Short mmCIF file of C-alpha atoms in Angstrom, two decimals:
data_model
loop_
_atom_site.label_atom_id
_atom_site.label_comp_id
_atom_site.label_asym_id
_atom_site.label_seq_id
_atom_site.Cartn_x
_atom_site.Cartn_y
_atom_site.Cartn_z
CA UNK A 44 0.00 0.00 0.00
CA UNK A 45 2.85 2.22 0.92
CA UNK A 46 4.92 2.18 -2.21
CA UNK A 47 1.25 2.45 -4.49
CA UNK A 48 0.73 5.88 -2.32
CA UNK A 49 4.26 6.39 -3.42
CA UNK A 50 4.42 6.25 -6.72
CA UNK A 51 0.91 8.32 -6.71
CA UNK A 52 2.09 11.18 -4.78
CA UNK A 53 5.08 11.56 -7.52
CA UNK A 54 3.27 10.69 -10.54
CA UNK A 55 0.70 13.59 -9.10
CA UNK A 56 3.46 16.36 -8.87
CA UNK A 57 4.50 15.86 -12.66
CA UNK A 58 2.66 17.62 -15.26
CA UNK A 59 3.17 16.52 -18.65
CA UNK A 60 1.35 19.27 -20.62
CA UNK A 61 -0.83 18.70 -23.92
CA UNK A 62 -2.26 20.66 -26.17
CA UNK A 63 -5.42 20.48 -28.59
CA UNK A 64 -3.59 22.09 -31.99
CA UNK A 65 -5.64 20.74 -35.02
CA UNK A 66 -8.98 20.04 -36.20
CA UNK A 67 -9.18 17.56 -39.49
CA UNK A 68 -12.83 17.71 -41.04
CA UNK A 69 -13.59 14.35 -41.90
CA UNK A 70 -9.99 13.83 -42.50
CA UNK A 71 -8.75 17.05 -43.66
CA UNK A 72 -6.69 18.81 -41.53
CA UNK A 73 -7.82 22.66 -41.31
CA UNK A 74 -4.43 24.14 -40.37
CA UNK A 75 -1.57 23.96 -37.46
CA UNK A 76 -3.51 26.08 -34.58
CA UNK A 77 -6.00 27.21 -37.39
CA UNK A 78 -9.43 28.36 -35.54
CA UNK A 79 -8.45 27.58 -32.29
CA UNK A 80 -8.03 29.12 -29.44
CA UNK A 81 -4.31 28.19 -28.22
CA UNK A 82 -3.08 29.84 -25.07
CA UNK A 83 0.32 30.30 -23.71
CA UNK A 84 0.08 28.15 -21.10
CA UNK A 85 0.51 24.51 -22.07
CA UNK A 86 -0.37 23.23 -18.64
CA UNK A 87 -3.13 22.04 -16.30
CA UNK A 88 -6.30 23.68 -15.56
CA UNK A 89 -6.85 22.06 -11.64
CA UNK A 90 -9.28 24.88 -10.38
CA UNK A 91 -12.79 23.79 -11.73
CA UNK A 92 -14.63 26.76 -10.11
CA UNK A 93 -12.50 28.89 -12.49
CA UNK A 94 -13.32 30.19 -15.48
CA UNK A 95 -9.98 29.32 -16.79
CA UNK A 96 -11.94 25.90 -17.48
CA UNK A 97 -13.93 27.16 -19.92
CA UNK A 98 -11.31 27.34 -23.16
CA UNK A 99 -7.94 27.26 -20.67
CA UNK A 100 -8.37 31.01 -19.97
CA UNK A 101 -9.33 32.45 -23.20
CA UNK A 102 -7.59 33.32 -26.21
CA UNK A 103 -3.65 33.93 -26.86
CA UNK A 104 -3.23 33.14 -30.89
CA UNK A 105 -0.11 31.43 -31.51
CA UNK A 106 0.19 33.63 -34.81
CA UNK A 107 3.72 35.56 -35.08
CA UNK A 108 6.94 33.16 -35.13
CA UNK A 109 9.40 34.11 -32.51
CA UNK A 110 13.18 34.30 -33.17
CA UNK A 111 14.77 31.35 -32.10
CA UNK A 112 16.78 33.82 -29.70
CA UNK A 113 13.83 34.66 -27.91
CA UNK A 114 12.87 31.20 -27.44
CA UNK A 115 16.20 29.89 -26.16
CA UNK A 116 16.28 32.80 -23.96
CA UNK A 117 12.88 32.41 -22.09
CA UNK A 118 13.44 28.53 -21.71
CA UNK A 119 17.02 29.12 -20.37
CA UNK A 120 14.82 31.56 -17.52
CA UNK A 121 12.36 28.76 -17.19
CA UNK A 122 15.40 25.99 -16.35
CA UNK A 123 16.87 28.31 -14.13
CA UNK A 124 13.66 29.06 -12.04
CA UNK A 125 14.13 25.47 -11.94
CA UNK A 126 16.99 25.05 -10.16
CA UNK A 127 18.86 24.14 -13.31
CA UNK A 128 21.23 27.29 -13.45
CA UNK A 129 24.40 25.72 -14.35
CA UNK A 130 22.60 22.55 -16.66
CA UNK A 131 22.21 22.23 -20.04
CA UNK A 132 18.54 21.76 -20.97
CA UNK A 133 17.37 18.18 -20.09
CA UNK A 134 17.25 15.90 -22.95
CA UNK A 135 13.75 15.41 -22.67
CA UNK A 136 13.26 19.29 -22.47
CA UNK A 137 15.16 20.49 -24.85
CA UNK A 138 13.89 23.54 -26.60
CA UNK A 139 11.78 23.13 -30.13
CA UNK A 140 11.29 24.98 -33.00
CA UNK A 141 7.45 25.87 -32.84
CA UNK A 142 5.56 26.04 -35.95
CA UNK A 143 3.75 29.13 -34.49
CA UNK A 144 4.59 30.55 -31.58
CA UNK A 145 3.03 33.69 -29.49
CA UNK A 146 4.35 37.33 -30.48
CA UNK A 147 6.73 39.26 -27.30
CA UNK A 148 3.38 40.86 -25.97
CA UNK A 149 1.82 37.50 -25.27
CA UNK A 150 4.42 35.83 -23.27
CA UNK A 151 3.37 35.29 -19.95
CA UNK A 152 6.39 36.63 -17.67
CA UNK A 153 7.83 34.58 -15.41
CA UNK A 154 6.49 34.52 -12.13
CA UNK A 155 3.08 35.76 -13.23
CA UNK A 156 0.29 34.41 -11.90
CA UNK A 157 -1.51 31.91 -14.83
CA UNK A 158 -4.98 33.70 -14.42
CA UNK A 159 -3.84 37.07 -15.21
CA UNK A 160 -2.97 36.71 -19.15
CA UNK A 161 -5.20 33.75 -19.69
CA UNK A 162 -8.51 35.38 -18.40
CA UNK A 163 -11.27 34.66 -20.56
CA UNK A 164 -12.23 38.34 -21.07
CA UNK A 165 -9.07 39.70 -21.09
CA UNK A 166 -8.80 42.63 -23.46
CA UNK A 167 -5.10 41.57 -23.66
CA UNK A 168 -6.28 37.69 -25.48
CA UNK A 169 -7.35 38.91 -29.39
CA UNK A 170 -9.44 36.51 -31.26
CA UNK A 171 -7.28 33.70 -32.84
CA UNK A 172 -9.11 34.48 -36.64
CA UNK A 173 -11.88 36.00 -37.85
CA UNK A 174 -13.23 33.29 -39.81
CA UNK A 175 -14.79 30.36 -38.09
CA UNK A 176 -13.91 26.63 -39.62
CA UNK A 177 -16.89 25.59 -41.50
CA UNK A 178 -18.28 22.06 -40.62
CA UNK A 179 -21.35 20.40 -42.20
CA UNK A 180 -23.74 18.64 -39.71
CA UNK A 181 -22.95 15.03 -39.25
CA UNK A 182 -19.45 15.55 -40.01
CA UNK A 183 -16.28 13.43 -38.60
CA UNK A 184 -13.95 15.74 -37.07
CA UNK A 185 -10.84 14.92 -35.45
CA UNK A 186 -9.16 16.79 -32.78
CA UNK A 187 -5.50 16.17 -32.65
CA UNK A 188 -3.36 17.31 -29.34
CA UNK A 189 0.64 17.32 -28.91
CA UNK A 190 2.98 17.90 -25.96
CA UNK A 191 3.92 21.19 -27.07
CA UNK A 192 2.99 23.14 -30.20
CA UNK A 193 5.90 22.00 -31.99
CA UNK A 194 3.24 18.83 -32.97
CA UNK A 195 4.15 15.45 -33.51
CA UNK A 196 7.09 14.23 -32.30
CA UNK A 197 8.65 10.90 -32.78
CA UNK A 198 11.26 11.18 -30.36
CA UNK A 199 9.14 13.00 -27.30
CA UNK A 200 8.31 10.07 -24.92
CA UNK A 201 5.57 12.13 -23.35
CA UNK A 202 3.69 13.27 -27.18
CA UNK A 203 1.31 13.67 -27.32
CA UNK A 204 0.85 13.11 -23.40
CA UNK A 205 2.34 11.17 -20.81
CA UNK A 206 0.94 7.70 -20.77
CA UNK A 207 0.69 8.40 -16.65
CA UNK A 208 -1.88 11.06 -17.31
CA UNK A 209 -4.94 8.43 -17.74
CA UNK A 210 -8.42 9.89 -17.85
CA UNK A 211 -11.25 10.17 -20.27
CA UNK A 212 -11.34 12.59 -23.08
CA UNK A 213 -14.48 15.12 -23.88
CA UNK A 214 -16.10 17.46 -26.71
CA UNK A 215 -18.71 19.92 -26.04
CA UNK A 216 -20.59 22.49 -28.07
CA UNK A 217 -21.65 25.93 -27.40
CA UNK A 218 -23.93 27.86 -29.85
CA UNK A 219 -22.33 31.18 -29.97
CA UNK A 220 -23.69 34.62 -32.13
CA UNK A 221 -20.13 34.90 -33.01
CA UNK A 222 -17.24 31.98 -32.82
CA UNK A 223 -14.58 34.88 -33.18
CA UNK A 224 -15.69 37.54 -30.40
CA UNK A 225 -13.43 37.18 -26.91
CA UNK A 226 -15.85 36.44 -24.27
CA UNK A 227 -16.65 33.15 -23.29
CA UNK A 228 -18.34 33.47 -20.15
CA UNK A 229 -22.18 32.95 -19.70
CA UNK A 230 -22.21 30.11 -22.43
CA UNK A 231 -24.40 26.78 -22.22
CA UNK A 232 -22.84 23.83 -23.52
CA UNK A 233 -23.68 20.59 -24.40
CA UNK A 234 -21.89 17.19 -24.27
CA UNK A 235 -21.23 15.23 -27.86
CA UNK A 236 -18.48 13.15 -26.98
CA UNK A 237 -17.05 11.24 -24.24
CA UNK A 238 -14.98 8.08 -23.73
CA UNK A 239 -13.81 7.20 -19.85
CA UNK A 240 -12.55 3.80 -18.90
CA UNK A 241 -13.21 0.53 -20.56
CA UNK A 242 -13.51 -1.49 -17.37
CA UNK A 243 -12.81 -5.41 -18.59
CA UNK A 244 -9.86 -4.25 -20.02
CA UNK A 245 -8.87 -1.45 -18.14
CA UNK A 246 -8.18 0.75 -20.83
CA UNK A 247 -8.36 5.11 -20.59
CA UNK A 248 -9.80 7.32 -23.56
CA UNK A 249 -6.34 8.59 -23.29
CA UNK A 250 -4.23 5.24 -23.72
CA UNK A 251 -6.32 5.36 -27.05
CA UNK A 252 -5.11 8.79 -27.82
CA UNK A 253 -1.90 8.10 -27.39
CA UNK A 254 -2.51 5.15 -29.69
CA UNK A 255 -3.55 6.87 -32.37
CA UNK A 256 -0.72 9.53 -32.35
CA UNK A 257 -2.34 12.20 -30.38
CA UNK A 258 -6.09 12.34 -32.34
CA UNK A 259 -9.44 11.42 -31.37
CA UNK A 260 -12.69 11.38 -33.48
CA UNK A 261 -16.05 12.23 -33.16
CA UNK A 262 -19.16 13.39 -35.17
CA UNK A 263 -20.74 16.48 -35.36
CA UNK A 264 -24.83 15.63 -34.56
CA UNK A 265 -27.02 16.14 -37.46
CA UNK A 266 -29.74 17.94 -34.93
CA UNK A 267 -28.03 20.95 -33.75
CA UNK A 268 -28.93 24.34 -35.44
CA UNK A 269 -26.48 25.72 -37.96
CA UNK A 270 -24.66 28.35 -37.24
CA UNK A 271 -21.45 29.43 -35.03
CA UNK A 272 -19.96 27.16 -32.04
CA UNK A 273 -17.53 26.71 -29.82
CA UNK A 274 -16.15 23.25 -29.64
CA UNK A 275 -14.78 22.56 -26.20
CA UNK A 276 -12.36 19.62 -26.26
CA UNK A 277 -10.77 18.30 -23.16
CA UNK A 278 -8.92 15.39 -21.12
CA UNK A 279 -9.28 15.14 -17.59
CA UNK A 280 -5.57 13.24 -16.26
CA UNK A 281 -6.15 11.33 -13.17
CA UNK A 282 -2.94 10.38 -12.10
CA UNK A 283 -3.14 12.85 -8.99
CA UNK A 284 -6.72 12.96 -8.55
CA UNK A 285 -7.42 10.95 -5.54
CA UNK A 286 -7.98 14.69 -3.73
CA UNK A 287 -9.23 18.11 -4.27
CA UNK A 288 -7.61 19.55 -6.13
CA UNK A 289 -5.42 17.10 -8.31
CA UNK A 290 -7.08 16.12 -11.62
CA UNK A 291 -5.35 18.22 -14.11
CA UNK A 292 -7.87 19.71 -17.18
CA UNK A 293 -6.57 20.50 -20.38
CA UNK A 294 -8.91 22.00 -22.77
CA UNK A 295 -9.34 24.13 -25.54
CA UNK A 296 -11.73 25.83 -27.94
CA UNK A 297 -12.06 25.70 -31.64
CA UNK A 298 -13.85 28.19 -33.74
CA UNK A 299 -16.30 26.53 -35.86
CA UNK A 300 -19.51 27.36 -37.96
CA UNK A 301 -21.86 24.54 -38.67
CA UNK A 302 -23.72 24.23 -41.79
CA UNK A 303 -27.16 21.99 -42.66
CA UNK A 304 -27.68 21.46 -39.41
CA UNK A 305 -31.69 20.22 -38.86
CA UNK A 306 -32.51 22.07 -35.94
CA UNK A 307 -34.79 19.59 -34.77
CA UNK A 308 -32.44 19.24 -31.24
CA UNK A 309 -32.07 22.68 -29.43
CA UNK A 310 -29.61 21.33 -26.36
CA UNK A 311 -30.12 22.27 -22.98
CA UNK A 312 -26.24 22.51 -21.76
CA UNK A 313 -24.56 23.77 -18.31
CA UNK A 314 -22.21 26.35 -17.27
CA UNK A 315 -18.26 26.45 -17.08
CA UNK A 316 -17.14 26.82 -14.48
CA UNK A 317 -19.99 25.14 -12.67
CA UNK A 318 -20.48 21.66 -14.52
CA UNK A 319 -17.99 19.72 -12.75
CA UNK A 320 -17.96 20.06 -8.94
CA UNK A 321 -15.00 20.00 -6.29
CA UNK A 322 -16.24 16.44 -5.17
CA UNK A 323 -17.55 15.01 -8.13
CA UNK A 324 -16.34 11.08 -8.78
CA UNK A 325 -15.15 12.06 -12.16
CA UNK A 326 -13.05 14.61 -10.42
CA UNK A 327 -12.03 13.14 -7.28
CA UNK A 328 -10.39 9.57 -8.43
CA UNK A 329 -7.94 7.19 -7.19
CA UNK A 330 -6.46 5.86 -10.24
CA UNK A 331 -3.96 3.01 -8.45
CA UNK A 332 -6.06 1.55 -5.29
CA UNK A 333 -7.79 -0.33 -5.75
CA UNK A 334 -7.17 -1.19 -9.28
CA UNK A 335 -10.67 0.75 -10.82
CA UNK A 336 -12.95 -0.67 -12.79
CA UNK A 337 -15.60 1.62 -13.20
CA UNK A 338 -15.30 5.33 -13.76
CA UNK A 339 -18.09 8.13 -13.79
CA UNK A 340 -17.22 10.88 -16.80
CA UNK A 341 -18.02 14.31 -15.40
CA UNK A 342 -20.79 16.40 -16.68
CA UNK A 343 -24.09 15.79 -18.05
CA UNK A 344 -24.95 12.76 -20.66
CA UNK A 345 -24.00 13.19 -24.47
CA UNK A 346 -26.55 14.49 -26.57
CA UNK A 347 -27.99 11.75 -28.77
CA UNK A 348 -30.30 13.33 -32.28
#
């Protein structure tokens, strides 16, 4: 029992980081970080009375490549705060060459606290694009997440997320006037996806991810109105949920506007924050002991046309 405990309490202080980077309409990919919402912060959302769970804090577009310089300078800060001040960078954190990364003004400075740039209605977080991904009712989509924004790495043990980070993965919708504009407070969403824990053979949502090289499918229902959305994709990582607070949340939002859409299924959703609570099963979870075979997704059910 002791060394199970063990191994918990250091799996729990490690956070892996992921990040949901690409949408593919039934198997077309719509663009590195195109239409979605990508903040600075690759980590864990753990506060679910926050409205950092709503998109991970808001919107920081990942559109402006920084100088190589810049990079290698904030990570060599980031190592240091570390404790790593006379190291060279750790194999497995050696810096990357990002596809996209944030312009100067968007870098969070070290030290700052996480809620201030990644507020969801801060005036500081510009839309990511002004045009919304278009998506016909019914359609496959795929959302693909990486360990950082650099994407898929063959060589990155922990891409697209540490295999200790077990937990289900999630999609909700939220009809929106207008995909683009910054706020994404006062929203109702609704649940189309979810996959938890297969219990016979003990497999996570997010051993399947990993699986499949970081992507995860669902459909788009037929029944929703057309029009604008946010699509809310998450995974919930157990590995140091067993108390409040310890599961780590990593979501974000894509952009999207749905087309041919029936309309004969107007959702009733819930809030964020305010779906999941501080002692929900889904939230609270001991993921070593005993061994579980049963696991209760957070949330309300997924909507079915």
């Amino acid at each position: 029992m002791r060394s199970i405990l063990s191994i918990s309490a250091l799996v729990a202080a490690a956070s892996a980081h992921t990040i949901f980077q690409e949408l593919w309409v039934n198997g077309v990919s719509q663009g590195h970080t195109t239409g979605i919402r990508v903040p600075n912060y690759d980590g864990p959302i753990t506060d679910v009375t926050s409205n950092d769970v709503i998109c991970n804090g808001g919107v920081n577009p990942l559109n402006t490549p920084l100088p190589s310089a810049v990079i290698d300078t904030a990570m060599t800060h980031h190592w240091q705060s570390q404790g790593h001040i006379n190291s060279p960078f750790p194999s497995e954190h050696e810096p990357r060459t990002r596809k996209q990364a944030p312009s100067p003004a968007l870098i969070r400075k070290l030290g700052e606290p996480h809620s201030d740039h990644l507020n969801p209605t801060n005036p500081r977080n510009p839309p990511t694009n002004s045009i919304p991904i278009q998506i016909p009712a019914g359609a496959t989509v795929t959302a693909e997440w990486h360990h950082t924004l650099a994407g898929y790495s063959a060589t990155d043990g922990d891409d697209p997320i540490s295999a200790s980070h077990k937990g289900p993965v999630i999609a909700y919708l939220a009809k929106v006037p207008d995909a683009t504009a910054e706020t994404v407070t006062g929203l109702s969403w609704f649940k189309i996806y979810a996959d938890g824990l297969d219990g016979a053979s003990g497999t996570w949502a997010v051993d399947k991810l990993i699986d499949n090289k970081g992507k995860v499918d669902f459909t788009i229902p037929k029944c929703i109105p057309a029009g604008n959305y946010l699509l809310r994709v998450e995974i919930i990582a157990l590995h140091g949920a067993s108390t409040y607070p310890g599961a780590q949340l990593y979501m974000e939002c894509a952009q999207i506007n749905v087309s041919g859409g029936t309309g004969t299924s107007v959702p009733s959703g819930v809030s964020f924050p305010g779906a999941y609570k501080t002692d929900d099963p889904g939230i609270v979870f001991n993921l070593y002991y005993p061994t579980p075979t049963a696991y209760t997704i957070p949330g309300p059910t997924v909507l079915t046309c």
